[in-house]
Amino acid sequence: CHFIVWTMLESVKDSVSIEGSEAPFIKMFMLLFGETLAAFLGILVTGYWLFHVWLMSKAMTTIEFCEKKAKENQIVEESAPIYDRGLI
């Protein structure tokens, strides 16, 4: 995704620039849509990758991380009053 974003950026600039204004609307739209989609997916994949690098630094698997979070949530729920259901 990052490769697509950085290599496609020049095409987007050319189609949107004043000199390239004779480009058809559908071409400009598709280029901008593709660039936006690739950037969004690149951010998601990078976050996913960073999360797993962090898991490796803690020597944990994804399942261990989820189980640890579930236990923390149970401790918080057990310490709450029995009739406390929140706002709803």
Short mmCIF file of C-alpha atoms in Angstrom, two decimals:
data_model
loop_
_atom_site.label_atom_id
_atom_site.label_comp_id
_atom_site.label_asym_id
_atom_site.label_seq_id
_atom_site.Cartn_x
_atom_site.Cartn_y
_atom_site.Cartn_z
CA CYS A 1 0.00 0.00 0.00
CA HIS A 2 2.80 2.40 0.83
CA PHE A 3 4.43 1.73 -2.55
CA ILE A 4 1.18 2.52 -4.33
CA VAL A 5 0.67 5.74 -2.35
CA TRP A 6 4.14 7.11 -3.03
CA THR A 7 4.29 6.13 -6.71
CA MET A 8 0.73 7.23 -7.49
CA LEU A 9 1.17 10.63 -5.86
CA GLU A 10 2.80 12.14 -8.96
CA SER A 11 -0.10 11.03 -11.17
CA VAL A 12 -2.59 12.57 -8.76
CA LYS A 13 -0.66 15.84 -8.68
CA ASP A 14 -0.53 15.95 -12.50
CA SER A 15 -4.25 15.29 -12.92
CA VAL A 16 -5.31 17.86 -10.31
CA SER A 17 -2.81 20.60 -11.20
CA ILE A 18 -3.82 23.66 -13.22
CA GLU A 19 -1.83 22.52 -16.27
CA GLY A 20 -3.48 19.09 -16.18
CA SER A 21 -7.00 20.45 -15.81
CA GLU A 22 -7.99 19.01 -19.20
CA ALA A 23 -8.02 15.56 -17.59
CA PRO A 24 -11.50 14.02 -17.53
CA PHE A 25 -13.38 14.13 -14.24
CA ILE A 26 -13.65 10.35 -13.97
CA LYS A 27 -9.86 10.00 -14.28
CA MET A 28 -9.27 12.60 -11.56
CA PHE A 29 -11.90 10.99 -9.33
CA MET A 30 -10.50 7.49 -9.76
CA LEU A 31 -6.96 8.66 -9.07
CA LEU A 32 -7.99 10.51 -5.92
CA PHE A 33 -10.17 7.61 -4.78
CA GLY A 34 -7.37 5.10 -5.37
CA GLU A 35 -4.86 7.29 -3.57
CA THR A 36 -7.18 7.77 -0.60
CA LEU A 37 -8.03 4.07 -0.41
CA ALA A 38 -4.37 3.05 -0.63
CA ALA A 39 -3.39 5.58 2.06
CA PHE A 40 -6.17 4.40 4.38
CA LEU A 41 -5.24 0.74 3.94
CA GLY A 42 -1.57 1.61 4.37
CA ILE A 43 -2.30 3.25 7.71
CA LEU A 44 -4.33 0.23 8.84
CA VAL A 45 -1.66 -2.27 7.79
CA THR A 46 1.08 -0.19 9.40
CA GLY A 47 -0.86 -0.06 12.68
CA TYR A 48 -1.45 -3.81 12.52
CA TRP A 49 2.25 -4.40 11.87
CA LEU A 50 3.31 -2.09 14.73
CA PHE A 51 0.93 -3.86 17.10
CA HIS A 52 2.48 -7.20 16.24
CA VAL A 53 6.01 -5.82 16.59
CA TRP A 54 4.99 -4.63 20.05
CA LEU A 55 3.60 -8.10 20.81
CA MET A 56 6.92 -9.63 19.75
CA SER A 57 8.81 -7.25 22.01
CA LYS A 58 6.63 -8.44 24.91
CA ALA A 59 6.99 -12.11 23.81
CA MET A 60 3.21 -12.51 23.57
CA THR A 61 0.86 -14.02 21.02
CA THR A 62 -2.35 -12.36 19.91
CA ILE A 63 -4.39 -14.88 21.90
CA GLU A 64 -2.38 -14.20 25.06
CA PHE A 65 -2.95 -10.47 24.59
CA CYS A 66 -6.72 -11.00 24.23
CA GLU A 67 -6.85 -13.29 27.27
CA LYS A 68 -4.92 -10.75 29.35
CA LYS A 69 -7.34 -7.98 28.34
CA ALA A 70 -10.33 -10.21 29.16
CA LYS A 71 -8.95 -10.91 32.66
CA GLU A 72 -8.37 -7.19 33.27
CA ASN A 73 -11.97 -6.45 32.23
CA GLN A 74 -13.29 -9.15 34.57
CA ILE A 75 -11.36 -7.68 37.51
CA VAL A 76 -12.86 -4.26 36.83
CA GLU A 77 -16.36 -5.72 36.47
CA GLU A 78 -16.04 -7.77 39.67
CA SER A 79 -15.04 -4.72 41.69
CA ALA A 80 -18.05 -2.75 40.42
CA PRO A 81 -21.29 -2.82 42.43
CA ILE A 82 -23.58 -5.69 41.47
CA TYR A 83 -26.48 -3.41 40.51
CA ASP A 84 -24.39 -0.93 38.55
CA ARG A 85 -25.45 -1.41 34.91
CA GLY A 86 -24.12 1.89 33.61
CA LEU A 87 -26.20 4.46 31.82
CA ILE A 88 -28.67 2.08 30.18
#
